[in-house]
Structure formats: C-alpha cells, structure tokens
Short mmCIF file of C-alpha atoms in Angstrom, two decimals:
data_model
loop_
_atom_site.label_atom_id
_atom_site.label_comp_id
_atom_site.label_asym_id
_atom_site.label_seq_id
_atom_site.Cartn_x
_atom_site.Cartn_y
_atom_site.Cartn_z
CA MET A 406 14.35 5.89 10.62
CA THR A 407 11.76 3.31 9.53
CA ARG A 408 11.09 2.39 13.16
CA ALA A 409 10.35 6.06 13.82
CA LYS A 410 7.79 5.92 11.00
CA SER A 411 6.23 2.82 12.53
CA LEU A 412 5.68 4.66 15.81
CA PHE A 413 4.64 7.91 14.13
CA ILE A 414 1.74 6.51 12.11
CA THR A 415 0.22 4.84 15.16
CA LEU A 416 0.51 8.01 17.25
CA TYR A 417 -0.83 10.18 14.41
CA LEU A 418 -3.91 7.98 14.03
CA ILE A 419 -4.55 7.94 17.78
CA ALA A 420 -4.08 11.72 18.04
CA ALA A 421 -6.45 12.39 15.13
CA MET A 422 -9.19 10.11 16.48
CA ALA A 423 -8.84 11.25 20.11
CA GLY A 424 -8.58 14.91 19.09
CA THR A 425 -11.78 14.60 17.05
CA ALA A 426 -13.68 13.11 19.98
CA VAL A 427 -12.46 15.76 22.45
CA ALA A 428 -13.14 18.58 19.99
CA ILE A 429 -16.71 17.40 19.31
CA TYR A 430 -17.41 17.36 23.05
CA ALA A 431 -15.85 20.82 23.59
CA VAL A 432 -17.66 22.45 20.66
CA ALA A 433 -20.98 20.97 21.83
CA ARG A 434 -20.45 22.66 25.21
CA GLN A 435 -18.81 25.94 24.14
CA GLY A 436 -20.44 26.66 20.79
CA ALA A 437 -19.15 27.53 17.33
CA SER A 438 -16.91 30.30 18.63
CA SER A 439 -14.80 27.80 20.56
CA PRO A 440 -11.14 27.42 19.55
CA TRP A 441 -11.89 23.68 19.56
CA LEU A 442 -13.80 24.16 16.30
CA GLY A 443 -10.44 24.63 14.60
CA ALA A 444 -9.05 21.55 16.32
CA LEU A 445 -12.11 19.61 15.12
CA LEU A 446 -11.34 20.59 11.54
CA VAL A 447 -7.67 19.69 11.93
CA CYS A 448 -8.25 16.31 13.57
CA GLY A 449 -11.49 15.42 11.82
CA ALA A 450 -9.96 15.65 8.34
CA PRO A 451 -7.38 12.83 8.82
CA ALA A 452 -9.90 10.86 10.92
CA LEU A 453 -12.34 10.91 7.99
CA PHE A 454 -9.53 10.26 5.49
CA PHE A 455 -8.40 7.07 7.24
CA THR A 456 -11.96 5.96 7.99
CA ARG A 457 -12.77 6.17 4.30
CA ILE A 458 -9.64 4.22 3.36
CA PHE A 459 -10.55 1.41 5.74
CA VAL A 460 -14.29 1.37 5.02
CA ARG A 461 -14.02 1.82 1.25
CA PRO A 462 -10.44 0.84 0.38
CA THR A 463 -8.85 2.47 -2.63
CA PRO A 464 -5.60 1.45 -4.36
CA ARG A 465 -4.48 5.05 -4.70
CA THR A 466 -5.06 8.58 -3.44
CA SER A 467 -3.77 11.89 -4.74
CA ARG A 468 -0.08 12.29 -4.03
CA HIS A 469 -0.34 15.30 -1.70
CA VAL A 470 -3.99 15.11 -0.51
CA PRO A 471 -4.39 18.93 -0.59
CA LEU A 472 -7.64 18.90 1.42
CA LEU A 473 -5.75 17.49 4.42
CA LEU A 474 -3.25 20.32 4.19
CA LEU A 475 -5.98 22.93 3.78
CA ALA A 476 -7.83 21.60 6.83
CA ALA A 477 -4.60 21.62 8.84
CA LEU A 478 -3.82 25.24 7.97
CA ALA A 479 -7.36 26.61 8.31
CA GLY A 480 -8.11 24.76 11.53
CA SER A 481 -4.85 25.75 13.18
CA ALA A 482 -5.36 29.39 12.22
CA TRP A 483 -8.89 29.34 13.69
CA SER A 484 -7.79 27.76 16.98
CA ILE A 485 -4.96 30.26 17.45
CA ALA A 486 -7.12 33.27 16.53
CA ALA A 487 -10.03 32.12 18.73
CA GLY A 488 -8.02 32.00 21.91
CA GLY A 489 -5.39 29.32 21.67
CA GLY A 490 -4.86 27.19 24.73
CA TRP A 491 -5.11 23.42 24.54
CA ALA A 492 -7.20 23.59 21.38
CA ALA A 493 -4.45 25.43 19.55
CA ALA A 494 -1.83 23.03 20.91
CA VAL A 495 -3.80 20.06 19.56
CA ALA A 496 -4.42 21.78 16.22
CA VAL A 497 -0.78 22.72 15.75
CA GLY A 498 0.49 19.33 16.89
CA VAL A 499 -1.79 17.28 14.65
CA GLY A 500 -2.21 19.76 11.79
CA LEU A 501 0.97 21.75 11.34
CA ILE A 502 3.32 18.98 12.50
CA GLY A 503 1.57 15.63 12.10
CA THR A 504 -0.18 16.09 8.77
CA PRO A 505 2.86 17.35 6.81
CA LEU A 506 4.95 14.56 8.33
CA TYR A 507 2.36 12.01 7.21
CA LEU A 508 2.10 13.36 3.66
CA PHE A 509 5.72 14.19 2.92
CA TRP A 510 7.70 11.86 5.17
CA TYR A 511 5.74 8.80 6.27
CA SER A 512 4.04 8.20 2.92
CA ARG A 513 7.30 8.37 0.98
CA PHE A 514 9.85 5.66 0.34
CA ALA A 515 13.52 6.39 -0.23
CA ARG A 516 14.88 5.33 -3.59
CA PRO A 517 16.05 1.71 -3.24
CA GLU A 518 19.80 1.27 -3.46
CA THR A 519 19.64 -1.69 -5.83
CA ALA A 520 19.71 -2.45 -9.53
CA THR A 521 18.39 -5.96 -8.93
CA LEU A 522 15.02 -5.25 -10.54
CA ARG A 523 16.23 -3.31 -13.55
CA PRO A 524 14.10 -4.11 -16.65
CA GLY A 525 15.92 -6.42 -19.03
CA THR A 526 17.67 -8.36 -16.27
CA ALA A 527 16.75 -11.82 -15.03
CA LEU A 528 14.61 -12.14 -11.93
CA PRO A 529 16.89 -13.29 -9.07
CA ALA A 530 16.29 -16.73 -7.61
CA PHE A 531 14.36 -16.99 -4.36
CA THR A 532 11.99 -19.35 -2.56
CA LEU A 533 8.37 -18.79 -1.54
CA ARG A 534 5.73 -20.95 0.12
CA GLU A 535 2.37 -22.05 -1.22
CA ASP A 536 -0.03 -24.19 0.81
CA GLY A 537 2.79 -25.15 3.16
CA ALA A 538 5.20 -26.24 0.42
CA GLU A 539 8.31 -24.47 -0.87
CA VAL A 540 8.13 -23.06 -4.39
CA GLY A 541 11.24 -21.88 -6.22
CA SER A 542 10.97 -18.72 -8.30
CA ALA A 543 12.27 -20.65 -11.34
CA THR A 544 9.07 -22.73 -11.37
CA LEU A 545 7.00 -19.53 -11.41
CA THR A 546 8.56 -18.14 -14.57
CA SER A 547 7.46 -20.79 -17.05
CA ARG A 548 4.94 -18.28 -18.35
CA PRO A 549 4.57 -14.49 -18.23
CA ALA A 550 3.74 -13.30 -14.72
CA LEU A 551 2.49 -10.26 -12.86
CA TRP A 552 4.05 -10.22 -9.39
CA ILE A 553 2.51 -8.11 -6.63
CA PHE A 554 4.38 -7.88 -3.34
CA TYR A 555 1.90 -6.60 -0.76
CA ARG A 556 2.27 -5.82 2.92
CA GLY A 557 -0.61 -7.86 4.34
CA ASN A 558 -4.34 -8.01 4.97
CA TRP A 559 -3.98 -5.12 7.42
CA CYS A 560 -3.14 -2.69 4.57
CA PRO A 561 -6.38 -1.40 2.95
CA LEU A 562 -4.59 0.01 -0.09
CA CYS A 563 -2.99 -3.38 -0.73
CA MET A 564 -6.39 -5.06 -0.48
CA ALA A 565 -7.88 -2.56 -2.91
CA GLN A 566 -4.99 -3.11 -5.33
CA ILE A 567 -5.52 -6.88 -5.26
CA ARG A 568 -9.25 -6.44 -5.82
CA GLU A 569 -8.53 -4.16 -8.77
CA ILE A 570 -6.19 -6.74 -10.29
CA ALA A 571 -8.81 -9.46 -9.79
CA GLU A 572 -11.28 -7.34 -11.76
CA GLN A 573 -8.73 -7.14 -14.61
CA TYR A 574 -7.89 -10.83 -14.46
CA ARG A 575 -9.58 -11.70 -17.76
CA ALA A 576 -7.46 -9.20 -19.71
CA LEU A 577 -4.32 -10.65 -18.14
CA ALA A 578 -5.41 -14.27 -18.67
CA GLU A 579 -6.04 -13.59 -22.37
CA ARG A 580 -2.36 -12.67 -22.61
CA GLY A 581 -1.33 -15.84 -20.78
CA VAL A 582 -0.18 -13.88 -17.73
CA GLU A 583 -0.27 -15.53 -14.31
CA VAL A 584 -0.96 -13.33 -11.27
CA LEU A 585 1.33 -14.03 -8.29
CA LEU A 586 0.59 -12.30 -4.98
CA VAL A 587 3.38 -12.39 -2.39
CA SER A 588 3.28 -11.38 1.29
CA PRO A 589 5.19 -12.23 4.49
CA GLN A 590 1.97 -12.44 6.52
CA PRO A 591 0.91 -15.65 8.36
CA GLU A 592 -0.43 -18.40 6.11
CA ASP A 593 -3.85 -18.33 7.79
CA ASN A 594 -4.23 -14.68 6.76
CA THR A 595 -3.23 -15.50 3.20
CA ARG A 596 -5.72 -18.37 2.99
CA ALA A 597 -8.47 -16.09 4.31
CA LEU A 598 -7.61 -13.51 1.66
CA ALA A 599 -7.53 -16.07 -1.16
CA ALA A 600 -11.01 -17.24 -0.17
CA ARG A 601 -12.39 -13.78 -1.01
CA PHE A 602 -11.63 -14.16 -4.72
CA ASP A 603 -12.98 -16.60 -7.27
CA VAL A 604 -10.32 -15.98 -9.92
CA PRO A 605 -7.24 -18.25 -10.15
CA MET A 606 -4.62 -15.92 -8.76
CA ARG A 607 -1.82 -17.57 -6.78
CA PHE A 608 -1.25 -16.43 -3.20
CA LEU A 609 2.30 -17.07 -2.01
CA GLY A 610 4.07 -16.58 1.29
CA ASP A 611 7.45 -15.01 1.94
CA PRO A 612 8.26 -16.07 5.53
CA GLY A 613 10.79 -13.76 7.12
CA ASN A 614 10.75 -11.54 4.01
CA ALA A 615 13.62 -13.54 2.51
CA ALA A 616 12.49 -12.88 -1.07
CA ALA A 617 11.80 -9.19 -0.40
CA GLU A 618 15.30 -8.81 1.02
CA ARG A 619 16.79 -10.68 -1.95
CA LEU A 620 15.01 -8.29 -4.32
CA GLY A 621 15.98 -5.17 -2.40
CA ILE A 622 12.40 -4.16 -1.54
CA LEU A 623 12.39 -4.85 2.21
CA GLU A 624 11.25 -2.07 4.54
CA ARG A 625 12.57 -2.73 8.02
CA ALA A 626 10.04 -2.08 10.83
CA GLY A 627 7.48 -0.95 8.26
CA LEU A 628 4.52 -2.32 10.20
CA PRO A 629 2.57 0.29 12.21
CA ALA A 630 3.56 -0.02 15.87
CA GLY A 631 1.27 -2.31 17.83
CA MET A 632 0.11 -4.47 14.93
CA GLN A 633 2.66 -7.12 15.82
CA ALA A 634 0.05 -8.25 18.36
CA LEU A 635 -2.05 -9.48 15.40
CA GLY A 636 0.73 -11.84 14.30
CA TYR A 637 2.29 -9.73 11.55
CA ASP A 638 6.04 -9.41 11.04
CA GLU A 639 7.34 -5.91 11.81
CA ASP A 640 9.28 -5.94 8.52
CA VAL A 641 7.24 -5.58 5.32
CA PRO A 642 7.93 -5.44 1.59
CA ARG A 643 7.66 -2.16 -0.23
CA PRO A 644 4.46 -2.36 -2.36
CA THR A 645 6.03 -3.56 -5.61
CA VAL A 646 4.74 -4.72 -8.99
CA LEU A 647 6.88 -6.72 -11.41
CA LEU A 648 6.17 -8.04 -14.87
CA THR A 649 8.28 -10.94 -16.12
CA ASP A 650 8.20 -12.82 -19.40
CA THR A 651 8.53 -16.54 -20.00
CA GLY A 652 11.90 -17.43 -18.51
CA GLY A 653 11.87 -14.69 -15.88
CA ARG A 654 13.25 -11.63 -17.67
CA ILE A 655 11.99 -8.47 -15.99
CA LEU A 656 9.89 -6.36 -18.36
CA HIS A 657 8.73 -3.76 -15.88
CA ALA A 658 9.26 -2.89 -12.23
CA ASP A 659 7.17 -0.43 -10.24
CA LEU A 660 8.81 0.30 -6.89
CA THR A 661 6.42 3.00 -5.76
CA ASP A 662 7.93 5.94 -3.90
CA ASN A 663 4.60 6.63 -2.14
CA TYR A 664 2.58 3.88 -0.48
CA ARG A 665 -0.67 5.70 -1.30
CA VAL A 666 -0.05 5.78 -5.05
CA ARG A 667 -0.23 2.38 -6.77
CA PRO A 668 0.09 1.85 -10.55
CA GLU A 669 -3.01 1.51 -12.74
CA PRO A 670 -3.72 -1.94 -14.28
CA ALA A 671 -3.77 -0.29 -17.71
CA GLN A 672 -0.07 0.37 -17.23
CA PHE A 673 0.64 -3.37 -16.97
CA LEU A 674 -1.37 -4.16 -20.07
CA ALA A 675 0.45 -1.45 -22.03
CA VAL A 676 3.83 -2.92 -21.03
CA LEU A 677 2.73 -6.41 -22.08
CA ASP A 678 1.44 -5.15 -25.41
CA ARG A 679 4.60 -3.13 -26.01
CA HIS A 680 6.70 -6.26 -25.53
CA GLY A 681 4.28 -8.40 -27.52
CA VAL A 682 3.72 -10.72 -24.57
CA GLY A 683 0.64 -12.87 -25.06
CA THR A 684 -1.17 -10.26 -27.14
CA PRO A 685 -4.60 -11.78 -27.78
CA SER A 686 -5.40 -12.56 -31.39
CA PRO A 687 -8.56 -11.04 -32.96
CA THR A 688 -10.17 -14.50 -32.92
CA ARG A 689 -9.47 -15.04 -29.22
CA SER A 690 -10.62 -11.51 -28.35
CA ALA A 691 -13.90 -12.03 -30.21
CA ALA A 692 -14.48 -15.26 -28.33
#
C-alpha cells in the first residue's frame, strides 16, 4: 500500500499543477462563466498549498486543511453546474477524489506494530554513520539526547522541523541535551544540510534504514515516485522524535500519525522538566 502512496503523491502534484495551468488558459479565453473556473479553484488550492510548503517550509499544518476541502467541493460544484465536460472531470478527479485521498489517506500513518519505543524501556542498539565512520547508539546515550529521524532534504516539513529545533537549541543545551538528527539520505546531502546551521547539532546517517527498521519506524517505498533519480532511497523513516536520558532510557516517543503534524519544541522541554533531566539552575538561567 505504501508504494501506491508513493505513486499517488507524485500524480496528485502533477495533476494539480497541470490542471491549474490548463484552467488559467481556458478561463482567460472563455471568461468567468467557464466551467474551468471551478477546475481552477480545485487545482489551484493544492498547487498554492504545496508551493507555500516548499517556498516557506513549515513544520506543521492543520490536520485536515479545511480550505483544501472547501475549494474541492465548491470548485467541483461550479464546474458541474456550469456545463461539465472536461473541466468537471478534472475538478472531480483532483478535488473530490485526489484531495480527500491526500488528506485522509496519504498524509496518515498506520499505527506501528511495535512496542520497541515504549517510554521507560531502553533504546535498542543500532549503528549509524557520522563523517564516514560507524557510531554505535551506546556511544550516543552518554548524555540526554533528542533524536529526530527525518526523511531527507527533499522533505520541506522535515527541514522546517530541524530549523525550529535549531532555534530552540539554547534551551536544550542548558539542560545538557544533545540533538541527534538521523536520515538515510546520501552523506553529501547530510553534509550540505549541516552546513546551513551554526549550532552544534549532530547529523548522522542511517544507510539502508537499518536503524529505522530496528526501531520499527521504517516506511517502505515512502519516497515520492521519481525522486529516486536524485539519489534518495525509496524507503524512508517515519518522522519520529525520541527523548532519551543518560544511559539511553526512552523518556518520550512521538511517532506522528500524520506527516504534516510535527510536535512542538515546547513539548520536548516539558517532558525533560517533568523527568528532571538537566533542569537549569536559577544561576545558570540568569547567566
């Protein structure tokens, strides 16, 4: 089923962009009474939605994006009422079929069938890579850590989440928490990403998604179809956030059930404070 999602998202994006272009041309020739005006609303809404996500990445959207649904319903109704034809077919295909599938099927993750990351248990052992060298997970748990498993540089929501964490780095550092960012993407991509930030977060590689599979967060064929040409692995980790204490006990695990909804940094700080992990003293905070 994941491979079907991989193909769907690519086709949905192409249909929305192409439908917008065709509808703009048709409305310019036929006027505002054209059934293509409805198709323009239907296709233009997701086209603008994705353009905004890529141009101004955000770590989270609303869960159901009601404006996309409203545009899909209103535009489809207009196209059908104004004469139907190809305009109505495009509007119904993208709006009444594609948009609900994107919001309620593609965006969602099934509940993982694993108790591996249950809070209170020890983080399983696995191996990552850093600057070409192998790093065992045991060496990464000598201090409290915030682990973020992200899909790759191609994912704008992942990039926005990392930027948001970088902006909160001081609050985490005051608690002695190390930030560990893990992805299966090629090492050149990871180095390019690390160069964007001037805070000491650690960027680690998970070649072949071995760690993601060990932790039960691997999404088979989760890469949008066609992006393999850019060197990315077709399998990706589910966007996951873990908090571990010194020694590797799991304090918190966020295995999001919607790739568009990532946890707020304040949530991590609250968990750390609740467990008394590295809570800054008044003297240190004043400094």
